[in-house]
Tab-separated table of C-alpha atoms and ligand atoms in Angstrom:
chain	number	residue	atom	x	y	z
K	24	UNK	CA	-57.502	-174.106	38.436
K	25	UNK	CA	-58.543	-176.066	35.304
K	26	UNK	CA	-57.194	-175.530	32.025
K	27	UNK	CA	-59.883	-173.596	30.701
K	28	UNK	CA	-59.709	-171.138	33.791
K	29	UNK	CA	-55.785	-171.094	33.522
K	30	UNK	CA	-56.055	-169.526	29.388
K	31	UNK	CA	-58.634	-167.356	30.700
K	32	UNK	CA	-57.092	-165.668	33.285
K	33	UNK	CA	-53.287	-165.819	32.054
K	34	UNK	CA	-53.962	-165.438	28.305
K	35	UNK	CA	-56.825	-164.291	26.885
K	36	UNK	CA	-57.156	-160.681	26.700
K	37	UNK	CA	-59.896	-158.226	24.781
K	38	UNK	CA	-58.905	-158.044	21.094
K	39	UNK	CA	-57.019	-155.074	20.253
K	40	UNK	CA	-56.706	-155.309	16.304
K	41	UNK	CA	-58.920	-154.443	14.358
K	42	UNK	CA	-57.231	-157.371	11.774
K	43	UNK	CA	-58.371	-160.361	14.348
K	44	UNK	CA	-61.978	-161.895	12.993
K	45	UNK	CA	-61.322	-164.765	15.815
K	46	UNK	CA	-58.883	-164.669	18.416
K	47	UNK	CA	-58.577	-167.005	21.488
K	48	UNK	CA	-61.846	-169.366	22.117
K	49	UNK	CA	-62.573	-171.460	19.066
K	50	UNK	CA	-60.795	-174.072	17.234
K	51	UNK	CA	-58.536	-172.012	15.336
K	52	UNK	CA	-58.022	-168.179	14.898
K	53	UNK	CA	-59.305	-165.831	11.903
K	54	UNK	CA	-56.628	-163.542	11.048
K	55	UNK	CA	-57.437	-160.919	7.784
K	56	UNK	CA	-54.042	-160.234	5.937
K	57	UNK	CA	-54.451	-156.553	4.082
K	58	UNK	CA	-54.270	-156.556	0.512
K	59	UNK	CA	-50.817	-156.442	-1.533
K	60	UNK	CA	-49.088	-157.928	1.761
K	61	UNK	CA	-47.502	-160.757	2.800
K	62	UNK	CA	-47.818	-163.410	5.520
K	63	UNK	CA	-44.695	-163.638	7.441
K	64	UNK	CA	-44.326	-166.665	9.803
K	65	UNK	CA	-42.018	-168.206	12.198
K	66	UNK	CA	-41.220	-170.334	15.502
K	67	UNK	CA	-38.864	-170.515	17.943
K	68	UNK	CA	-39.042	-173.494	20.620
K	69	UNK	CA	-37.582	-172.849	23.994
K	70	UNK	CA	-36.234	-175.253	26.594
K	71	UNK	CA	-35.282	-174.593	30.162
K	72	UNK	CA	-31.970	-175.617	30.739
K	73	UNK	CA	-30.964	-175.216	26.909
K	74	UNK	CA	-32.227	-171.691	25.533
K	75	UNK	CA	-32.534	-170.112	29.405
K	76	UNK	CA	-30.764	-171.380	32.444
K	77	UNK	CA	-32.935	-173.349	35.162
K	78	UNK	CA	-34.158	-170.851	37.611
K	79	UNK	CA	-34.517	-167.613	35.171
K	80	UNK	CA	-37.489	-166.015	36.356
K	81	UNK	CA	-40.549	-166.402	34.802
K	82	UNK	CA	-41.254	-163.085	33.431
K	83	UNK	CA	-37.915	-163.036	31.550
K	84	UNK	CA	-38.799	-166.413	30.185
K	85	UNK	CA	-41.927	-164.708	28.888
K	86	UNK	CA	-39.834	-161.609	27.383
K	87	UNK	CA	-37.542	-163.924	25.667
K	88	UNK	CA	-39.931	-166.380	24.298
K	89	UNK	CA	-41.196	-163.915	22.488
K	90	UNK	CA	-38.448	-161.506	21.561
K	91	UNK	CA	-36.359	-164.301	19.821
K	92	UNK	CA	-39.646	-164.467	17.262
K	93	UNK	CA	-39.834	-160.697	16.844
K	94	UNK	CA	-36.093	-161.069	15.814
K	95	UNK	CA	-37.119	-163.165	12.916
K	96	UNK	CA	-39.869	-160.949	11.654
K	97	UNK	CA	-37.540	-158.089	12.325
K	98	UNK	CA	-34.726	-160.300	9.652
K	99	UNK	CA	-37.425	-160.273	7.384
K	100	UNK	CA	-38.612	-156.356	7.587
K	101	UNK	CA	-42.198	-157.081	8.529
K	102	UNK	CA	-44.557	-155.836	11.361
K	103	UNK	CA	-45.400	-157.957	14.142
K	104	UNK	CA	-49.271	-158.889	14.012
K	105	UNK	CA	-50.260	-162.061	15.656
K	106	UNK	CA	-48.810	-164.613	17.697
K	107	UNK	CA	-50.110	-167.929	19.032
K	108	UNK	CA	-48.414	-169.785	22.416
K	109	UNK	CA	-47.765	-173.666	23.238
K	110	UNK	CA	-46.807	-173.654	26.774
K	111	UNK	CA	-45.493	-176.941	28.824
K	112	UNK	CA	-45.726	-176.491	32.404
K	113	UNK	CA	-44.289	-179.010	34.936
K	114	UNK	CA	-47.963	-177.727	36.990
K	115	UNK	CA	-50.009	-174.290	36.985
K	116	UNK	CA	-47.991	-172.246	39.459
K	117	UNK	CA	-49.532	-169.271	39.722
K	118	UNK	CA	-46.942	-166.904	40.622
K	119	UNK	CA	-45.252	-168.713	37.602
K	120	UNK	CA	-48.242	-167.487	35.581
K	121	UNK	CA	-48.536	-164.373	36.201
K	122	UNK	CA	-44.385	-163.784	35.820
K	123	UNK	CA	-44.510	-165.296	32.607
K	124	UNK	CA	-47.775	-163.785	31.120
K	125	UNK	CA	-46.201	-159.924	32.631
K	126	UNK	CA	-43.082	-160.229	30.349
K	127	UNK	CA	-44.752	-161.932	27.313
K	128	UNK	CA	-47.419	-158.991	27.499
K	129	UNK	CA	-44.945	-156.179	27.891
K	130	UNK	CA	-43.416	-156.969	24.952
K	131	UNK	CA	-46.211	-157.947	22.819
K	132	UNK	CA	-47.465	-154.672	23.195
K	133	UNK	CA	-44.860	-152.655	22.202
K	134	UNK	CA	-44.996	-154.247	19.182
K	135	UNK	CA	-49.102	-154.499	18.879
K	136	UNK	CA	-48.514	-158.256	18.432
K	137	UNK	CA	-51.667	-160.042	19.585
K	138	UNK	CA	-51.510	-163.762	21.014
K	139	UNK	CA	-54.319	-165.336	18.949
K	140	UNK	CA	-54.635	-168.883	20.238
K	141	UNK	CA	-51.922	-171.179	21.808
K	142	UNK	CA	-52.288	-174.752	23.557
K	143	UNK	CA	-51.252	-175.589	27.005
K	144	UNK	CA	-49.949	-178.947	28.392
K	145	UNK	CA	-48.679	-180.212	31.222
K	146	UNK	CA	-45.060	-181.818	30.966
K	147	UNK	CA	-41.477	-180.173	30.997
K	148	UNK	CA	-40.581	-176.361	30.598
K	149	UNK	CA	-40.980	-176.263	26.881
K	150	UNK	CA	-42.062	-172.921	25.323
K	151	UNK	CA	-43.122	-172.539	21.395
K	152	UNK	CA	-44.270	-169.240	20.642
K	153	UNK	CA	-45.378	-168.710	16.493
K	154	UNK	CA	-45.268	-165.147	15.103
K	155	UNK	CA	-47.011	-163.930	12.325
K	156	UNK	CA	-45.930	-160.596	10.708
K	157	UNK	CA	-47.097	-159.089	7.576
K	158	UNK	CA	-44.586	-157.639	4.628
K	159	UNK	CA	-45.678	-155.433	1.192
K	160	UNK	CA	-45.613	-157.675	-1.168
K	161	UNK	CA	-41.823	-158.405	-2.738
K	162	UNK	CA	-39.849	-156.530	-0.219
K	163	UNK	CA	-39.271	-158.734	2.353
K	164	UNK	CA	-35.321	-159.159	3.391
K	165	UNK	CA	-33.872	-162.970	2.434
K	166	UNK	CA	-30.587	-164.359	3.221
K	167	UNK	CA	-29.971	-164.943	-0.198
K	168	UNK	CA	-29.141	-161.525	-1.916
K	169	UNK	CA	-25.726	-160.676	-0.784
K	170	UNK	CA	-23.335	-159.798	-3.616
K	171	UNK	CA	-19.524	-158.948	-3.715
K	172	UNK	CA	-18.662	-155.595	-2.633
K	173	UNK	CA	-21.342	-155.261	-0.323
K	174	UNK	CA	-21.000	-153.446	2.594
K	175	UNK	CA	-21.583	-156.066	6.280
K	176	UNK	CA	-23.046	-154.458	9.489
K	177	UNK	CA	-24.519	-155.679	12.515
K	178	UNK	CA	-27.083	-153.588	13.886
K	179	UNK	CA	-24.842	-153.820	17.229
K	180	UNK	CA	-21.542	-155.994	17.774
K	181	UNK	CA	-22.292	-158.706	19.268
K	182	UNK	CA	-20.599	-160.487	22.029
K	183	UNK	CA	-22.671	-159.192	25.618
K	184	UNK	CA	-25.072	-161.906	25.385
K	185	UNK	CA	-23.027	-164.790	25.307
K	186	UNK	CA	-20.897	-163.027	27.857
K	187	UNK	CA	-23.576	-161.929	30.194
K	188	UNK	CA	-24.454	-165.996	30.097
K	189	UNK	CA	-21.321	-166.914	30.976
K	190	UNK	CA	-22.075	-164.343	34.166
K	191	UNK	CA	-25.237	-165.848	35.268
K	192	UNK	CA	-23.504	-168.964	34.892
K	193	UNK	CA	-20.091	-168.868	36.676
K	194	UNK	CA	-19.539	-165.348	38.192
K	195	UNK	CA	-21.985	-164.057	41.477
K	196	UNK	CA	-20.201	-160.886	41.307
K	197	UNK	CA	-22.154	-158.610	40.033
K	198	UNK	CA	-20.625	-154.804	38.779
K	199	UNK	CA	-22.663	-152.154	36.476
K	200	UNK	CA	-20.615	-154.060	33.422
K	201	UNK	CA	-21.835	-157.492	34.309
K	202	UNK	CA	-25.677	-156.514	34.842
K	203	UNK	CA	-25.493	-154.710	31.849
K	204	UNK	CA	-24.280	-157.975	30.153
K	205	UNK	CA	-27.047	-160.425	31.983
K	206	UNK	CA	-29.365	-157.849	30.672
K	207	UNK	CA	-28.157	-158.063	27.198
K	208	UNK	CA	-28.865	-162.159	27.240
K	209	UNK	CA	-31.860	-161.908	29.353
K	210	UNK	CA	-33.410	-159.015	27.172
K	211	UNK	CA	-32.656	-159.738	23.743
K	212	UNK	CA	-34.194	-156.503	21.853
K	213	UNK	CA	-36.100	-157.597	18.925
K	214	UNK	CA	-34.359	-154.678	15.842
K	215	UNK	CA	-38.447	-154.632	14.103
K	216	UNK	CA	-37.834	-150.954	13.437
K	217	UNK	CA	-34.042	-151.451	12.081
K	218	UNK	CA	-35.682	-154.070	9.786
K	219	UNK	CA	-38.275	-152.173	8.228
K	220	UNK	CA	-36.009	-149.606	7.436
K	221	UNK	CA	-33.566	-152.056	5.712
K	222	UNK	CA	-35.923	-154.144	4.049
K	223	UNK	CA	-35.885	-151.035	1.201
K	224	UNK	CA	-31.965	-151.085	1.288
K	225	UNK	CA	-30.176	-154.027	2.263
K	226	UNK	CA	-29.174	-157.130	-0.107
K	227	UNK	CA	-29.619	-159.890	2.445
K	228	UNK	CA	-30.425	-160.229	6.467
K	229	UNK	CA	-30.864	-162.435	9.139
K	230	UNK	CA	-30.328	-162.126	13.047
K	231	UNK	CA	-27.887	-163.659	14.820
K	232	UNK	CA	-28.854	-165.977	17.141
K	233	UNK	CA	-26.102	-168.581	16.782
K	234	UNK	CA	-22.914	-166.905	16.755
K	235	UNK	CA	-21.783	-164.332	14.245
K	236	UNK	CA	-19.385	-166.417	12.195
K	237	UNK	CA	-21.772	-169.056	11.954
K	238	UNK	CA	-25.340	-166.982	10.835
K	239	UNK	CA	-22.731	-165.317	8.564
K	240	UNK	CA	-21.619	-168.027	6.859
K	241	UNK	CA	-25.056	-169.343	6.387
K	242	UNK	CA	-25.852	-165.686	4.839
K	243	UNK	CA	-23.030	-166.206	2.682
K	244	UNK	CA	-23.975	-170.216	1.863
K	245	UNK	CA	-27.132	-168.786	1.105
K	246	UNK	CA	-25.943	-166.203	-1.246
K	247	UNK	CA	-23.336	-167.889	-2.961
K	248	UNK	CA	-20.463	-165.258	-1.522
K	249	UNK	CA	-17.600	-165.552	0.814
K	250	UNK	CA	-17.463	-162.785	3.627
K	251	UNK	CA	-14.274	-160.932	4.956
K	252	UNK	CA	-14.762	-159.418	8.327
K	253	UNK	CA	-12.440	-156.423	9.331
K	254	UNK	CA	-12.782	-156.071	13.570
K	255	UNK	CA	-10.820	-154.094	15.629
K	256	UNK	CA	-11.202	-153.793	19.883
K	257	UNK	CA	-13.014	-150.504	19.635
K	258	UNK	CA	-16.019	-152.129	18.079
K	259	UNK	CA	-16.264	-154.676	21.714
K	260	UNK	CA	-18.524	-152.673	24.077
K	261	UNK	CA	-17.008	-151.538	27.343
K	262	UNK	CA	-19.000	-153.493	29.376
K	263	UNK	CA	-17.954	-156.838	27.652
K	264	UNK	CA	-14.125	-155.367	27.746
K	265	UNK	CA	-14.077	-154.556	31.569
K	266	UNK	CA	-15.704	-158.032	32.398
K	267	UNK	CA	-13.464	-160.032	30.408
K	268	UNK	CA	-9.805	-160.763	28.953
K	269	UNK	CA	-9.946	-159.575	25.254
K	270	UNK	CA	-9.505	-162.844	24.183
K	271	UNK	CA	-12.685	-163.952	25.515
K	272	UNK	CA	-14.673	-161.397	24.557
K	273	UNK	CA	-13.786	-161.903	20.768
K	274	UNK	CA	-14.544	-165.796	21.637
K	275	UNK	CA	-17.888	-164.131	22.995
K	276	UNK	CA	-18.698	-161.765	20.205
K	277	UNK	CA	-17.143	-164.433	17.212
K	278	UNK	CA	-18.681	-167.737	18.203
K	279	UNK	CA	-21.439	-166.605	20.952
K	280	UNK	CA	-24.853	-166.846	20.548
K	281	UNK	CA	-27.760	-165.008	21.863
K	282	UNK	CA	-26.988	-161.560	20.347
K	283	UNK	CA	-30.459	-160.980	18.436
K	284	UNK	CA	-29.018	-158.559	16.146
K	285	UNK	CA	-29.684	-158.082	12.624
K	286	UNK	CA	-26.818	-159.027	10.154
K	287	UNK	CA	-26.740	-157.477	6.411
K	288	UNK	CA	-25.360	-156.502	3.671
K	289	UNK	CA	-25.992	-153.283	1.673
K	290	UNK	CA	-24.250	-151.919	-1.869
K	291	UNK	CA	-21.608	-150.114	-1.403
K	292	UNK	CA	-23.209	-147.207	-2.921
K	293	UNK	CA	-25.720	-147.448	0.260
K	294	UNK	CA	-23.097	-147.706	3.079
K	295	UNK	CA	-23.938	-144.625	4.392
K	296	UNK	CA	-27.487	-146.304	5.031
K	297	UNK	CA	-25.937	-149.171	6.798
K	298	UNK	CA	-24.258	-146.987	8.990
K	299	UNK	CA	-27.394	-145.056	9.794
K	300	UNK	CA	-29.003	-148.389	11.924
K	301	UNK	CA	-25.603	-150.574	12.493
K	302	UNK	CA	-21.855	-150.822	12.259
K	303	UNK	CA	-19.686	-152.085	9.709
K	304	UNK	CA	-17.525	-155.463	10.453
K	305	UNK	CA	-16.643	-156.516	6.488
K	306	UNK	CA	-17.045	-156.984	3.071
K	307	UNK	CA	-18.885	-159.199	0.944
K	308	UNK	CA	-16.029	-161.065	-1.185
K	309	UNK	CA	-16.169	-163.892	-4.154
K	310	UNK	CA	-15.850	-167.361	-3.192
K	311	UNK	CA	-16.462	-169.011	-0.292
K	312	UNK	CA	-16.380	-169.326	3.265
K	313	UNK	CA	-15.709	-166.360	6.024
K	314	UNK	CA	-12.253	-165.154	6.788
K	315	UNK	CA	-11.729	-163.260	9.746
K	316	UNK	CA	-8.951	-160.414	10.485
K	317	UNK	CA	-9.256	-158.804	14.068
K	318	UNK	CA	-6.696	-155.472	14.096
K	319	UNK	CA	-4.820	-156.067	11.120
K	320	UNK	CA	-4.254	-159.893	11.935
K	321	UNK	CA	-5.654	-162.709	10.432
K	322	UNK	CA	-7.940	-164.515	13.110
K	323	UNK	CA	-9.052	-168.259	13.471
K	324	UNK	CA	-11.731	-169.026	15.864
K	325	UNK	CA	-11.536	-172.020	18.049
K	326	UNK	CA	-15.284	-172.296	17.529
K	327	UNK	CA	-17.592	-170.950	14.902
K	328	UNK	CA	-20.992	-170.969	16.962
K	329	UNK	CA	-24.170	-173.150	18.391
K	330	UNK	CA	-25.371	-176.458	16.971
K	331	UNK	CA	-27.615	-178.292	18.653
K	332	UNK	CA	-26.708	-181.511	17.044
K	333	UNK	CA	-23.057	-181.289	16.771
K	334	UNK	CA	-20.799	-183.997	18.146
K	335	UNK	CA	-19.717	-182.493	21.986
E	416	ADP	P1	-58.455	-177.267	20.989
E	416	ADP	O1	-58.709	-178.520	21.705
E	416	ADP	O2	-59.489	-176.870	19.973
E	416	ADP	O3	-57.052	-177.162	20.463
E	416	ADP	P2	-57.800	-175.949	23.455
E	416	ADP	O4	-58.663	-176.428	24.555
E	416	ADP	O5	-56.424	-176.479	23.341
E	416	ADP	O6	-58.599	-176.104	22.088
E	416	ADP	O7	-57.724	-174.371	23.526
E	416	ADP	C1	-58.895	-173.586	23.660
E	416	ADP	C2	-58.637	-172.215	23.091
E	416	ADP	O8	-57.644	-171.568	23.860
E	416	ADP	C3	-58.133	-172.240	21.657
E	416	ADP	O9	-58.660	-171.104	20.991
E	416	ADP	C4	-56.642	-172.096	21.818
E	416	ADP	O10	-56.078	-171.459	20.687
E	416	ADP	C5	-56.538	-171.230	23.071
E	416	ADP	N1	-55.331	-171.489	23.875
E	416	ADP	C6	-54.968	-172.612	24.521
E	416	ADP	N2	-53.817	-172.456	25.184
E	416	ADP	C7	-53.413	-171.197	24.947
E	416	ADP	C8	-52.294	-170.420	25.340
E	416	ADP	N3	-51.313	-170.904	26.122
E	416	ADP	N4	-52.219	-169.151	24.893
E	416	ADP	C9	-53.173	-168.647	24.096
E	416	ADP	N5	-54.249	-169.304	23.698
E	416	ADP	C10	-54.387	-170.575	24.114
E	417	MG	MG1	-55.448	-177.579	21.815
């Protein structure tokens, strides 16, 4: 199978918006953005062995490469539209193929997001997926809006990614709880129809992909506002709480990653909104920096979240 026969079989599929001049065949694709909108864009880069353990199967890989993008439109309240897809494969495994083409598809098509063009290499398990969404004009959600007294949710706490991880990684034993967990990680679901709602209400968003404390305190960097969180144990799912010691599963649901949830603020006038698509972990202070009290107690982390380039 050459490479042209590979994109052919495995990626290039009938056009099925009506918003696609030129999709997958020429030099670049011809994409018509409708009037008073705006072009959303982002990419996400994913490594084997970094963002997915070595061995996931394929169509996971496809779901998540994918869904981690759709979390960034959904941050910003737009509609999936287009996507493209660089893909480096160690060779063209078929069954590989196939996997990974299954779970990007699925997904894509819940959200009619059409893969518009891509390139495809040969060389380590490396997988870039672009999104393009579109937004009205002026009411797209920023990170930046956030204002003291504001109201913080998370669309769901976090924590079962990072712990269902920390599953696939150490423990073979595999109850309801735990599957539920691996699930959570494996099948991040992208909040698009959270965000559109939002994107009318909230102050700021973003999703969390590195940890709560960490995305929050960027949300809060970015806003010019400190952030005090107010947890208590009944906002840790079960499944997280029957799989691990409660101290872990704060560690898991403070300083994880993986969650894909959207994070924002709202006016306290509009808290009744928030509640509507999340739950509420805090308030939206003066000053700096996030402070942390988990039932009644104040709460320092051993770790705030993910950096790829921080001294280990
Ligand atoms: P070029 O040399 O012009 O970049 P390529 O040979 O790399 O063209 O790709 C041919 C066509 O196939 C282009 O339209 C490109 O966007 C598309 N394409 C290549 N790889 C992928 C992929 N993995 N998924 C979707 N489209 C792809
Ligand atoms: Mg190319």
């Amino acid at each position: 199978m050459n490479e042209f026969d590979l994109i052919n079989r495995y990626f290039c599929r009938t056009t099925r918006r009506d918003d696609v001049v030129l999709g997958i065949g020429d030099d670049a694709a011809l994409l018509r953005v409708p009037a008073d909108h705006e072009l959303v864009a982002a990419v996400d880069t994913i490594v084997e062995g970094v963002h997915f353990p070595i061995g996931s199967s394929a169509e996971d890989i496809g779901y998540r490469a994918l869904a981690v993008n759709l979390s960034d439109l959904a941050a910003m309240g737009a509609k999936p539209a287009w996507s493209t897809l660089s893909l480096s494969i160690p060779q063209a495994d078929e069954t590989w193929l196939n996997g990974f083409s299954r779970g990007f598809f699925a997904l894509a098509d819940t959200h009619r997001c059409e893969l518009v063009g891509g390139d495809t290499v040969r060389g380590a398990l490396v997988i870039t997926v672009q999104v393009m969404g579109i937004v009205e004009r002026g009411t797209a959600m920023r990170r930046s809006g956030a204002k003291a007294g504001d109201a913080i949710f998370v669309t769901t706490m976090t924590g079962e990614a990072a712990a269902g991880l920390a599953v696939v990684q150490s423990q073979p034993e595999q109850t309801a709880a735990a599957r539920r967990l691996i699930d959570k990680f494996l099948r991040p679901v992208p909040r698009i129809e959270q965000g559109r709602e939002l994107r009318l209400h909230a102050t700021a968003a973003m999703d969390v992909s590195d940890g709560l404390l960490i995305d929050l305190q960027r949300l809060c960097a970015a806003s010019g506002v400190g952030a005090l969180l107010d947890l208590s144990t009944s906002l840790l799912s079960n499944a997280l709480l029957d799989t691990f010691e409660e101290a872990e599963a704060w560690r898991f649901a403070l300083s994880g990653g993986d969650d894909y949830e959207l994070l924002y603020t709202v006016p306290p006038s509009l808290a009744h909104i928030g509640e509507q698509h999340g739950v509420r972990i805090g308030t939206i202070v003066n000053g700096a920096g996030v402070r942390c009290r988990v039932n009644g107690f104040e709460h320092v982390p051993s770790a705030i979240g993910y950096d790829h380039f921080a001294a280990r």
